[in-house]
Coordinates of C-alpha atoms in Angstrom, one line a residue:
Chain A
M998 CA -76.0 28.3 169.2
L999 CA -74.2 27.2 166.2
A1000 CA -74.2 23.6 165.2
L1001 CA -71.4 22.3 163.1
L1002 CA -71.8 19.3 161.1
I1003 CA -68.6 17.7 160.0
R1004 CA -68.6 14.9 157.6
N1005 CA -65.8 12.4 157.7
R1006 CA -65.2 9.8 155.2
V1007 CA -63.7 6.7 156.5
C1008 CA -61.6 4.7 154.1
A1009 CA -60.7 1.1 154.6
G1010 CA -58.0 -0.6 152.6
F1011 CA -56.0 1.0 149.7
P1012 CA -57.9 3.8 148.0
S1013 CA -58.5 3.2 144.3
P1014 CA -58.0 6.4 142.4
A1015 CA -59.9 5.0 139.4
E1016 CA -63.1 4.7 141.4
D1017 CA -63.2 8.4 142.2
L1018 CA -62.6 9.6 138.7
G1019 CA -65.2 7.2 137.2
A1020 CA -63.4 7.7 133.9
K1021 CA -64.1 5.4 131.0
R1022 CA -61.8 5.0 128.0
I1023 CA -63.0 6.9 125.0
D1024 CA -65.3 4.8 122.9
L1025 CA -65.7 5.8 119.3
T1026 CA -69.1 4.3 119.0
Q1027 CA -70.4 6.8 121.5
V1028 CA -69.6 9.6 119.1
L1029 CA -70.4 7.9 115.9
I1030 CA -73.7 6.3 116.8
T1031 CA -76.6 8.2 118.3
H1032 CA -79.4 5.8 117.4
P1033 CA -78.0 2.3 117.6
Q1034 CA -81.1 0.6 116.2
A1035 CA -81.2 2.9 113.2
T1036 CA -77.5 3.1 112.3
Y1037 CA -76.0 1.0 109.5
F1038 CA -72.5 1.0 108.0
L1039 CA -72.1 1.2 104.2
R1040 CA -68.9 1.2 102.2
A1041 CA -68.4 3.9 99.6
S1042 CA -67.3 2.9 96.1
G1043 CA -66.4 5.6 93.6
H1044 CA -65.2 9.2 93.3
S1045 CA -68.3 11.4 93.0
M1046 CA -68.1 12.7 96.5
V1047 CA -64.4 13.5 96.9
E1048 CA -65.0 17.2 97.5
A1049 CA -67.2 16.3 100.5
G1050 CA -64.4 14.2 101.9
I1051 CA -65.8 10.8 100.9
F1052 CA -63.3 8.7 99.1
D1053 CA -63.4 5.3 97.5
N1054 CA -63.5 2.6 100.1
D1055 CA -64.4 4.8 103.0
I1056 CA -66.9 3.5 105.6
L1057 CA -70.1 5.6 105.9
V1058 CA -72.1 5.8 109.1
V1059 CA -75.7 6.1 108.1
D1060 CA -78.4 7.1 110.6
R1061 CA -82.0 6.3 109.4
A1062 CA -83.5 8.1 112.4
V1063 CA -82.2 11.5 111.2
K1064 CA -84.8 13.4 109.2
P1065 CA -83.2 14.3 105.8
R1066 CA -82.9 18.0 105.2
N1067 CA -81.4 20.3 102.6
N1068 CA -77.6 19.9 102.2
H1069 CA -77.5 16.7 104.2
I1070 CA -75.3 14.0 102.6
V1071 CA -77.7 11.1 102.1
V1072 CA -77.8 7.5 100.9
A1073 CA -80.6 7.4 98.3
V1074 CA -82.1 4.5 96.3
V1075 CA -81.9 5.2 92.6
D1076 CA -83.2 2.5 90.3
G1077 CA -82.7 -0.1 93.0
D1078 CA -79.1 0.8 93.8
F1079 CA -77.6 2.7 96.8
T1080 CA -76.0 6.0 95.9
V1081 CA -74.5 8.7 98.2
K1082 CA -75.0 12.3 97.2
Q1083 CA -75.8 15.7 98.7
L1084 CA -79.5 16.4 99.0
Y1085 CA -81.0 19.5 97.6
Q1086 CA -84.6 20.2 98.4
R1087 CA -86.3 23.2 97.0
Q1088 CA -90.0 23.8 96.7
G1089 CA -90.8 20.2 97.2
R1090 CA -88.5 19.1 94.4
I1091 CA -85.3 17.2 95.1
R1092 CA -82.0 16.8 93.4
L1093 CA -79.0 14.7 94.3
K1094 CA -75.8 16.6 93.8
A1095 CA -72.4 15.0 93.4
A1096 CA -69.4 16.6 95.2
N1097 CA -67.2 16.4 92.2
P1098 CA -67.7 18.6 89.1
T1099 CA -67.1 15.8 86.7
F1100 CA -70.2 13.9 87.9
P1101 CA -73.7 15.1 86.8
D1102 CA -76.5 15.7 89.3
I1103 CA -79.3 13.2 89.6
V1104 CA -82.7 14.7 89.0
P1105 CA -85.7 12.4 89.2
K1106 CA -87.4 11.9 85.9
E1107 CA -91.2 11.9 85.3
G1108 CA -92.6 9.1 87.4
Q1109 CA -89.3 8.1 88.9
T1110 CA -89.2 8.0 92.7
I1111 CA -86.1 8.5 94.7
E1112 CA -86.1 7.1 98.2
I1113 CA -83.9 8.7 100.8
W1114 CA -82.6 5.6 102.7
G1115 CA -80.6 7.4 105.4
V1116 CA -78.5 10.3 106.4
V1117 CA -74.7 10.0 106.4
T1118 CA -73.5 11.3 109.7
S1119 CA -69.8 10.3 109.6
C1120 CA -67.2 9.0 107.2
I1121 CA -64.4 6.7 108.4
K1122 CA -61.1 6.4 106.5
Q1123 CA -58.5 3.9 107.3
F1124 CA -54.9 4.3 106.1
P1125 CA -52.6 1.4 105.2
V1126 CA -50.2 0.7 107.9
Chain B
M1027 CA -104.3 -4.9 127.2
F1028 CA -101.7 -6.5 124.9
A1029 CA -100.2 -5.5 121.6
L1030 CA -98.5 -7.9 119.2
V1031 CA -95.9 -6.3 117.0
D1032 CA -95.0 -8.6 114.1
G1033 CA -92.6 -7.9 111.2
N1034 CA -94.3 -8.5 107.8
N1035 CA -92.8 -11.4 105.9
F1036 CA -89.9 -10.8 108.2
Y1037 CA -87.0 -12.6 106.5
V1038 CA -87.9 -11.2 103.1
S1039 CA -88.3 -7.7 104.6
C1040 CA -84.8 -8.0 106.1
E1041 CA -83.3 -8.9 102.7
R1042 CA -85.1 -6.0 101.1
V1043 CA -83.5 -3.4 103.5
F1044 CA -80.1 -4.0 101.8
R1045 CA -81.3 -4.9 98.3
P1046 CA -84.0 -2.4 97.5
S1047 CA -84.1 -3.8 94.0
L1048 CA -86.0 -6.7 95.5
N1049 CA -88.9 -4.5 96.4
A1050 CA -90.5 -4.9 93.0
C1051 CA -90.3 -8.7 92.6
P1052 CA -91.7 -11.8 94.2
V1053 CA -89.1 -13.1 96.8
V1054 CA -88.9 -16.3 98.8
V1055 CA -86.4 -17.3 101.5
L1056 CA -85.5 -21.0 101.5
S1057 CA -84.9 -23.2 104.6
N1058 CA -81.6 -25.0 105.4
N1059 CA -80.1 -26.7 102.4
D1060 CA -82.3 -24.6 100.2
G1061 CA -85.2 -27.0 100.7
C1062 CA -88.4 -25.1 100.9
A1063 CA -89.9 -21.6 101.2
I1064 CA -90.0 -20.4 104.8
A1065 CA -90.8 -16.7 104.0
R1066 CA -92.7 -15.2 101.1
S1067 CA -93.1 -11.7 99.9
N1068 CA -96.7 -10.5 99.2
E1069 CA -95.9 -10.9 95.5
A1070 CA -94.8 -14.5 96.1
K1071 CA -98.0 -15.2 98.0
A1072 CA -100.0 -13.7 95.2
L1073 CA -98.3 -16.2 92.8
G1074 CA -99.9 -18.9 95.0
I1075 CA -96.7 -20.1 96.6
K1076 CA -97.6 -21.8 99.9
M1077 CA -95.7 -21.7 103.1
G1078 CA -93.2 -24.6 103.1
A1079 CA -93.5 -25.1 99.3
P1080 CA -90.5 -27.2 98.2
W1081 CA -88.1 -25.3 96.0
F1082 CA -88.2 -27.8 93.2
Q1083 CA -91.9 -27.3 92.8
I1084 CA -91.7 -23.5 92.4
K1085 CA -88.3 -23.3 90.7
H1086 CA -90.0 -22.7 87.3
L1087 CA -91.4 -19.5 88.6
A1088 CA -87.9 -18.0 88.7
E1089 CA -87.9 -17.8 84.9
S1090 CA -91.6 -17.2 84.1
E1091 CA -92.4 -14.8 87.0
G1092 CA -89.1 -13.4 88.0
L1093 CA -89.2 -15.1 91.4
V1094 CA -86.1 -14.5 93.4
A1095 CA -85.1 -17.2 95.9
L1096 CA -82.6 -16.6 98.7
S1097 CA -81.0 -18.9 101.3
A1098 CA -81.8 -18.0 104.9
N1099 CA -79.3 -15.5 106.3
F1100 CA -79.9 -15.9 110.0
A1101 CA -77.1 -13.5 111.0
L1102 CA -78.8 -10.7 109.2
Y1103 CA -82.3 -11.6 110.5
G1104 CA -81.0 -11.9 114.1
D1105 CA -79.5 -8.4 114.0
L1106 CA -82.5 -6.7 112.4
S1107 CA -84.8 -8.6 114.9
D1108 CA -82.8 -7.2 117.8
R1109 CA -83.1 -3.7 116.4
M1110 CA -86.8 -4.1 115.8
M1111 CA -87.5 -5.6 119.2
S1112 CA -85.6 -2.9 121.1
V1113 CA -87.5 -0.1 119.3
A1114 CA -90.8 -1.9 119.8
A1115 CA -90.1 -2.2 123.5
G1116 CA -90.9 1.5 123.8
L1117 CA -94.6 0.8 123.1
G1118 CA -95.4 -0.3 126.7
P1119 CA -93.8 -1.2 130.0
R1120 CA -93.3 -4.9 129.5
Q1121 CA -92.2 -6.9 126.4
E1122 CA -92.3 -10.6 125.8
V1123 CA -90.3 -11.7 122.8
Y1124 CA -92.3 -14.5 121.3
S1125 CA -90.3 -15.3 118.2
I1126 CA -87.7 -13.7 115.9
D1127 CA -90.2 -11.3 114.4
E1128 CA -93.0 -11.1 117.1
S1129 CA -93.2 -9.6 120.5
F1130 CA -96.1 -9.0 122.9
I1131 CA -96.2 -5.7 124.6
D1132 CA -98.1 -5.3 127.8
L1133 CA -99.9 -2.0 127.5
S1134 CA -101.1 -1.7 131.1
G1135 CA -101.0 1.9 132.3
V1136 CA -100.3 3.3 128.8
R1137 CA -102.5 6.3 128.3
G1138 CA -103.8 8.0 125.2
N1139 CA -105.0 6.7 121.9
L1140 CA -103.4 3.2 121.5
V1141 CA -104.1 3.1 117.8
E1142 CA -102.4 6.4 117.2
R1143 CA -99.4 5.4 119.4
S1144 CA -99.1 2.1 117.6
H1145 CA -99.2 3.8 114.2
K1146 CA -96.3 6.1 115.3
M1147 CA -94.4 3.1 116.6
R1148 CA -95.0 1.2 113.3
A1149 CA -93.7 4.2 111.3
R1150 CA -90.6 4.5 113.6
I1151 CA -89.7 0.8 113.1
L1152 CA -90.1 1.2 109.4
Q1153 CA -88.0 4.3 109.2
W1154 CA -85.3 3.4 111.7
V1155 CA -84.8 -0.3 111.0
G1156 CA -86.4 -0.6 107.6
I1157 CA -88.9 -3.4 108.5
P1158 CA -92.7 -3.0 107.9
C1159 CA -94.8 -4.3 110.8
G1160 CA -98.4 -5.1 111.7
I1161 CA -99.6 -4.2 115.2
G1162 CA -102.6 -6.0 116.8
I1163 CA -104.2 -4.9 120.1
G1164 CA -106.6 -6.8 122.2
S1165 CA -107.5 -7.5 125.9
T1166 CA -105.7 -11.0 125.7
K1167 CA -102.8 -12.3 123.8
T1168 CA -105.0 -14.5 121.6
L1169 CA -107.1 -11.4 120.7
A1170 CA -103.9 -9.3 120.1
K1171 CA -102.6 -12.1 117.8
L1172 CA -106.0 -12.2 116.0
A1173 CA -105.9 -8.4 115.7
N1174 CA -102.5 -8.6 114.2
H1175 CA -103.7 -11.1 111.6
I1176 CA -106.5 -8.7 110.7
A1177 CA -104.1 -5.7 110.5
K1178 CA -101.8 -7.6 108.1
T1179 CA -104.6 -9.1 106.0
A1180 CA -106.4 -5.8 105.7
E1181 CA -103.2 -4.3 104.3
R1182 CA -102.2 -7.1 102.0
K1183 CA -105.7 -7.8 100.6
P1184 CA -107.7 -4.6 100.3
G1185 CA -111.4 -5.4 100.7
S1186 CA -110.9 -8.3 103.1
Y1187 CA -111.5 -6.1 106.1
R1188 CA -112.4 -2.4 106.4
E1189 CA -109.5 -0.1 105.4
H1190 CA -109.1 1.5 108.8
L1191 CA -108.0 -1.8 110.3
A1192 CA -104.9 -2.1 108.1
Q1193 CA -101.5 -2.0 109.7
V1194 CA -102.8 -1.3 113.2
C1195 CA -105.9 -3.0 114.5
N1196 CA -107.3 -2.6 118.0
L1197 CA -110.1 -5.1 118.6
A1198 CA -110.9 -3.5 122.0
A1199 CA -111.7 -0.2 120.3
L1200 CA -114.3 -1.6 117.9
A1201 CA -118.0 -1.2 118.4
P1202 CA -119.7 -4.5 119.3
A1203 CA -121.3 -4.8 115.9
E1204 CA -118.1 -4.2 114.0
L1205 CA -116.2 -6.6 116.3
E1206 CA -118.7 -9.3 115.5
A1207 CA -118.5 -8.6 111.8
V1208 CA -114.7 -8.8 111.8
M1209 CA -114.8 -12.1 113.8
A1210 CA -117.4 -13.6 111.5
A1211 CA -115.2 -12.8 108.5
T1212 CA -112.2 -14.6 110.0
P1213 CA -111.9 -18.4 109.7
V1214 CA -111.1 -20.4 112.9
N1215 CA -107.8 -21.7 111.6
E1216 CA -106.4 -18.2 111.9
V1217 CA -106.8 -18.3 115.7
W1218 CA -103.6 -18.7 117.6
G1219 CA -103.1 -22.3 118.7
V1220 CA -105.9 -23.7 116.6
G1221 CA -104.1 -26.2 114.4
R1222 CA -105.1 -27.9 111.2
Q1223 CA -106.6 -31.0 113.0
I1224 CA -108.7 -29.0 115.5
S1225 CA -109.9 -26.5 112.9
K1226 CA -111.0 -29.5 110.7
Q1227 CA -113.0 -30.9 113.6
L1228 CA -114.4 -27.6 114.5
N1229 CA -115.5 -27.1 110.9
E1230 CA -117.2 -30.5 111.0
S1231 CA -119.1 -29.4 114.1
G1232 CA -120.3 -26.3 112.2
I1233 CA -117.8 -23.9 113.8
T1234 CA -116.1 -22.2 110.9
N1235 CA -115.4 -18.6 111.9
V1236 CA -114.0 -16.9 114.9
L1237 CA -117.3 -15.5 116.1
E1238 CA -118.8 -19.0 116.3
L1239 CA -115.7 -20.2 118.2
T1240 CA -116.0 -17.2 120.6
R1241 CA -119.6 -18.2 121.3
L1242 CA -118.7 -21.8 122.1
D1243 CA -119.1 -22.7 125.8
A1244 CA -115.6 -22.9 127.3
A1245 CA -116.5 -25.9 129.4
M1246 CA -117.8 -27.6 126.3
A1247 CA -114.6 -26.8 124.5
K1248 CA -112.7 -28.6 127.3
S1249 CA -114.9 -31.7 127.4
R1250 CA -115.2 -32.1 123.7
W1251 CA -111.7 -31.0 122.6
S1252 CA -109.0 -30.0 125.0
V1253 CA -107.8 -27.8 127.8
M1254 CA -105.8 -25.9 125.2
L1255 CA -109.0 -25.1 123.2
E1256 CA -110.8 -24.1 126.4
R1257 CA -108.1 -21.6 127.1
T1258 CA -108.3 -20.3 123.5
V1259 CA -112.0 -19.8 123.8
R1260 CA -111.7 -18.0 127.2
E1261 CA -109.0 -15.7 125.7
L1262 CA -111.3 -14.9 122.7
Q1263 CA -114.0 -14.1 125.2
G1264 CA -111.6 -11.6 126.8
T1265 CA -110.3 -13.5 129.8
P1266 CA -106.4 -13.6 129.8
C1267 CA -105.2 -17.1 130.6
I1268 CA -102.2 -17.9 128.4
D1269 CA -98.7 -17.4 129.6
L1270 CA -96.0 -17.3 127.0
D1271 CA -94.5 -20.4 128.6
Q1272 CA -97.6 -22.4 127.7
A1273 CA -98.1 -20.7 124.4
P1274 CA -98.2 -22.6 121.2
V1275 CA -94.7 -23.0 119.8
P1276 CA -94.2 -20.7 116.8
K1277 CA -93.4 -22.4 113.5
Q1278 CA -89.8 -22.5 112.3
Q1279 CA -88.3 -21.3 115.6
I1280 CA -88.3 -21.8 119.3
A1281 CA -87.8 -18.9 121.7
C1282 CA -87.0 -18.8 125.4
T1283 CA -86.8 -15.3 126.8
R1284 CA -87.5 -13.6 130.1
S1285 CA -87.5 -10.2 131.7
F1286 CA -85.6 -10.3 135.0
G1287 CA -87.4 -9.4 138.2
H1288 CA -84.6 -6.9 139.0
P1289 CA -81.8 -5.6 136.8
V1290 CA -78.9 -8.0 136.3
T1291 CA -75.3 -6.8 135.9
E1292 CA -73.1 -9.9 136.5
F1293 CA -72.0 -12.1 133.7
G1294 CA -72.4 -15.2 136.0
D1295 CA -76.2 -14.5 136.3
L1296 CA -76.7 -14.0 132.6
N1297 CA -74.6 -17.2 132.1
E1298 CA -77.0 -19.1 134.3
A1299 CA -80.1 -17.6 132.7
V1300 CA -78.9 -18.3 129.2
T1301 CA -78.0 -21.9 130.1
E1302 CA -81.4 -22.4 131.4
F1303 CA -83.1 -20.9 128.4
A1304 CA -81.0 -23.0 126.0
S1305 CA -81.8 -26.2 127.9
R1306 CA -85.5 -25.5 127.9
A1307 CA -85.5 -24.6 124.2
A1308 CA -83.5 -27.8 123.5
Q1309 CA -86.2 -29.8 125.3
K1310 CA -89.0 -28.2 123.3
L1311 CA -87.0 -28.8 120.1
R1312 CA -86.7 -32.5 120.8
K1313 CA -90.3 -32.7 121.8
Q1314 CA -91.4 -31.5 118.4
G1315 CA -88.8 -33.8 116.7
S1316 CA -86.7 -31.0 115.2
L1317 CA -83.1 -29.9 114.9
A1318 CA -81.8 -26.3 115.0
G1319 CA -79.3 -24.8 112.7
Q1320 CA -78.6 -21.6 114.5
V1321 CA -78.8 -20.2 118.0
L1322 CA -79.6 -16.6 118.5
V1323 CA -78.9 -15.0 121.9
F1324 CA -79.7 -11.5 123.1
I1325 CA -79.4 -9.3 126.2
R1326 CA -81.0 -6.0 126.6
T1327 CA -81.4 -3.1 129.1
S1328 CA -84.8 -1.6 129.8
P1329 CA -85.9 1.4 127.8
F1330 CA -88.1 2.4 130.8
R1331 CA -85.1 3.0 133.1
R1332 CA -83.0 6.0 132.8
D1333 CA -79.8 4.0 132.7
T1334 CA -77.5 3.9 129.7
Q1335 CA -79.0 1.6 127.2
Y1336 CA -77.5 -1.4 125.6
S1337 CA -78.8 -4.1 123.3
G1338 CA -76.7 -6.9 122.0
S1339 CA -77.5 -9.9 120.0
T1340 CA -75.7 -12.5 117.9
T1341 CA -76.6 -15.5 115.9
V1342 CA -74.3 -18.5 116.3
P1343 CA -74.4 -21.0 113.4
L1344 CA -74.0 -24.7 114.4
R1345 CA -71.6 -26.8 112.4
R1346 CA -74.5 -29.1 111.7
P1347 CA -78.1 -29.0 112.9
S1348 CA -78.6 -30.4 116.4
A1349 CA -81.0 -31.0 119.2
D1350 CA -78.3 -31.8 121.7
T1351 CA -78.6 -29.7 124.9
A1352 CA -74.8 -29.5 125.3
V1353 CA -74.3 -28.3 121.8
L1354 CA -77.0 -25.7 122.0
V1355 CA -76.0 -24.4 125.4
N1356 CA -72.4 -24.1 124.3
A1357 CA -73.4 -22.1 121.2
A1358 CA -75.6 -19.9 123.3
L1359 CA -72.9 -19.2 125.8
A1360 CA -70.3 -18.5 123.1
G1361 CA -72.8 -15.9 121.8
L1362 CA -73.3 -14.5 125.2
H1363 CA -69.6 -14.1 125.7
A1364 CA -69.4 -12.1 122.4
I1365 CA -72.1 -9.7 123.3
Y1366 CA -71.8 -9.2 127.0
Q1367 CA -70.5 -5.8 128.1
T1368 CA -69.9 -4.8 131.7
G1369 CA -71.5 -1.8 133.3
F1370 CA -75.1 -2.2 132.1
K1371 CA -78.2 -3.1 134.0
Y1372 CA -79.7 -5.9 132.0
A1373 CA -83.5 -6.3 132.1
K1374 CA -84.0 -9.1 129.6
A1375 CA -82.3 -12.0 128.0
G1376 CA -83.3 -14.7 125.7
I1377 CA -82.3 -17.3 123.1
M1378 CA -84.0 -18.5 119.9
L1379 CA -83.4 -21.6 117.9
L1380 CA -83.6 -20.9 114.2
G1381 CA -83.3 -22.8 111.0
L1382 CA -85.4 -25.7 112.3
Q1383 CA -85.7 -28.9 110.3
P1384 CA -87.2 -32.3 111.1
D1385 CA -84.7 -34.6 112.7
K1386 CA -85.5 -37.2 110.1
V1387 CA -83.5 -35.5 107.4
Q1388 CA -80.5 -35.1 109.7
Q1389 CA -77.2 -35.3 107.8
I1390 CA -75.1 -37.1 110.4
E1391 CA -72.4 -39.7 110.5
L1392 CA -73.2 -41.2 113.8
D1393 CA -76.6 -42.1 115.2
L1394 CA -76.3 -40.6 118.6
P1395 CA -79.2 -40.9 121.0
D1396 CA -80.7 -38.1 123.1
D1397 CA -78.4 -36.8 125.8
D1398 CA -81.0 -36.4 128.5
E1399 CA -79.6 -39.4 130.4
Q1400 CA -76.1 -39.6 131.7
E1401 CA -75.9 -43.1 130.4
D1402 CA -76.3 -41.8 126.8
R1403 CA -73.8 -39.1 127.4
G1404 CA -71.4 -41.9 128.5
R1405 CA -72.1 -43.9 125.4
L1406 CA -71.4 -40.8 123.3
M1407 CA -68.2 -40.1 125.0
T1408 CA -67.1 -43.8 124.7
T1409 CA -67.8 -43.8 121.0
L1410 CA -66.0 -40.5 120.6
D1411 CA -62.9 -41.8 122.5
T1412 CA -62.9 -45.1 120.6
L1413 CA -63.0 -43.3 117.3
N1414 CA -60.3 -40.8 118.3
Q1415 CA -58.1 -43.6 119.5
R1416 CA -58.6 -45.7 116.4
Y1417 CA -58.3 -43.0 113.7
G1418 CA -56.1 -40.4 115.5
R1419 CA -56.8 -37.5 117.8
G1420 CA -59.3 -35.0 116.6
T1421 CA -61.1 -37.3 114.3
V1422 CA -64.3 -36.7 116.2
L1423 CA -64.8 -33.4 118.1
M1424 CA -67.7 -31.9 120.1
A1425 CA -69.5 -29.7 117.6
S1426 CA -68.9 -26.8 119.9
A1427 CA -65.2 -27.1 119.3
G1428 CA -65.9 -26.0 115.8
L1429 CA -67.7 -22.8 116.7
A1430 CA -64.6 -20.7 116.7
G1431 CA -65.0 -20.2 113.0
D1432 CA -63.1 -22.9 111.3
R1433 CA -65.2 -23.8 108.3
R1434 CA -65.0 -27.5 107.7
S1435 CA -65.4 -28.9 104.3
W1436 CA -68.8 -30.1 105.5
S1437 CA -71.1 -27.2 105.1
M1438 CA -74.7 -26.6 104.4
K1439 CA -76.0 -25.9 100.9
Q1440 CA -76.7 -22.2 100.9
E1441 CA -76.0 -21.2 97.4
R1442 CA -78.2 -18.1 97.4
R1443 CA -77.3 -16.5 100.7
T1444 CA -76.9 -12.8 100.8
P1445 CA -73.8 -11.3 102.6
G1446 CA -73.7 -10.6 106.4
Y1447 CA -74.4 -7.0 105.7
T1448 CA -74.6 -5.9 109.3
T1449 CA -72.4 -8.5 111.0
C1450 CA -69.3 -8.8 108.9
W1451 CA -66.8 -6.1 108.0
E1452 CA -66.1 -7.6 104.6
D1453 CA -69.8 -7.9 103.7
M1454 CA -70.8 -4.3 104.3
P1455 CA -73.3 -3.1 101.7
V1456 CA -71.7 -1.0 99.0
V1457 CA -73.0 2.5 98.1
R1458 CA -72.0 4.1 94.9
A1459 CA -70.2 7.4 95.4

């Protein structure tokens, strides 16, 4: 004996194609923000990071939940001010490198602490229209 | 078992997230109209500045001690509070938001070492959001609140309690002898719900510390003092009997929040809930003779469900401080409109009234009575119509009509307010590149 089970869908009314696809419009925040509680936006001011693609007036997406690692672009607190630089960590010593040869690196002096405030995960540019 | 997660010097800590240079100096946050100190950094406390100290009395410290005073920036505090609360919700299955910087977490069923788990949670909130917290754990809310006080004091004043109690304190994990020692070292006025009056009376009866209060006979507390004190004593003895609805109203703010019995998706349901919360909060507000300057509203999914998560909150400033139910409900609903998103299963919603001030210092042109009775509403409307007829349409508007953002010339004195770092595109913090 062979039993056949046939499933039939009964549709009432006009079918809505949208329901089947379940598609949602692309939402930028889904891509830009992984940890909503830990993500802040900061505006860049200056030219020290142009070779990393960060220009004056760009908006930086900063995720504080990401653990800072070597080569990450980070927001650091130096003498009470926010600065964005590339993080270099070697043998427990850190250095903040600019991505523009005309800017010097920042190396913590004796007794000076540099706090890494967050890791830059995206950079948003807007063009005049 | 309950945990109380509480942001340290919350308003000051919020300011410090975006102005790290403030970390080194004494900071106070001033109330509406820059009147008095409503939050103090540890350094400011060390200068002897008391809670509620009028600005003119401490002004001289700006020059001599480098004291920095800021106007309250409720938009910022509301956003950081929402972040902190939604991270803290992961500590246990149920969260009750008690105020802008405090939430109780029900730890029932949570396994493992609670102190270790709480230390991790504390570190996460500090790292992710930027706010340092104290976490207190106890078998009742009153004990959790007491534990929180101990955790914070042990950190702020080394030597006041043993070092291992700093930042996270679990009273339920202490050996009986240490628990007694800790309670004996804590004055009764630090107990949740024991006000200045009652603690004075207790002191006169020879009850000065928490241990003595705990040993008081509950029935006696009721007959000699009040049902409220009886409940407090029972809670200290380890019998849970305080619901948040009957809990003492926190200073400087009123909160009405609730977790829903089952997930809510429809705007209409949230609308109803928020209206009810705002009405209840307005009642509490009038009962204590205060006006509110801002209404915070939040909605949140549950971190314990596998659904997509969403947490939204916004702080709606009132054009002028009010205790009018209609004004507060309108503000709360305007906020809800702004943060509601379809497609989420909401588990919790709430409102908070912030920037409270006594209704006696109200800056108001019309002396309008309470709106509880239709009759008064009618009188208000008649007055409004008469004025509009006499002086032209739009002379007097419902305050809610002004919520859309038109800043009238009338505005509060907030000379030292920091920008809306996280709520306003133009105010984004600047980082040097």
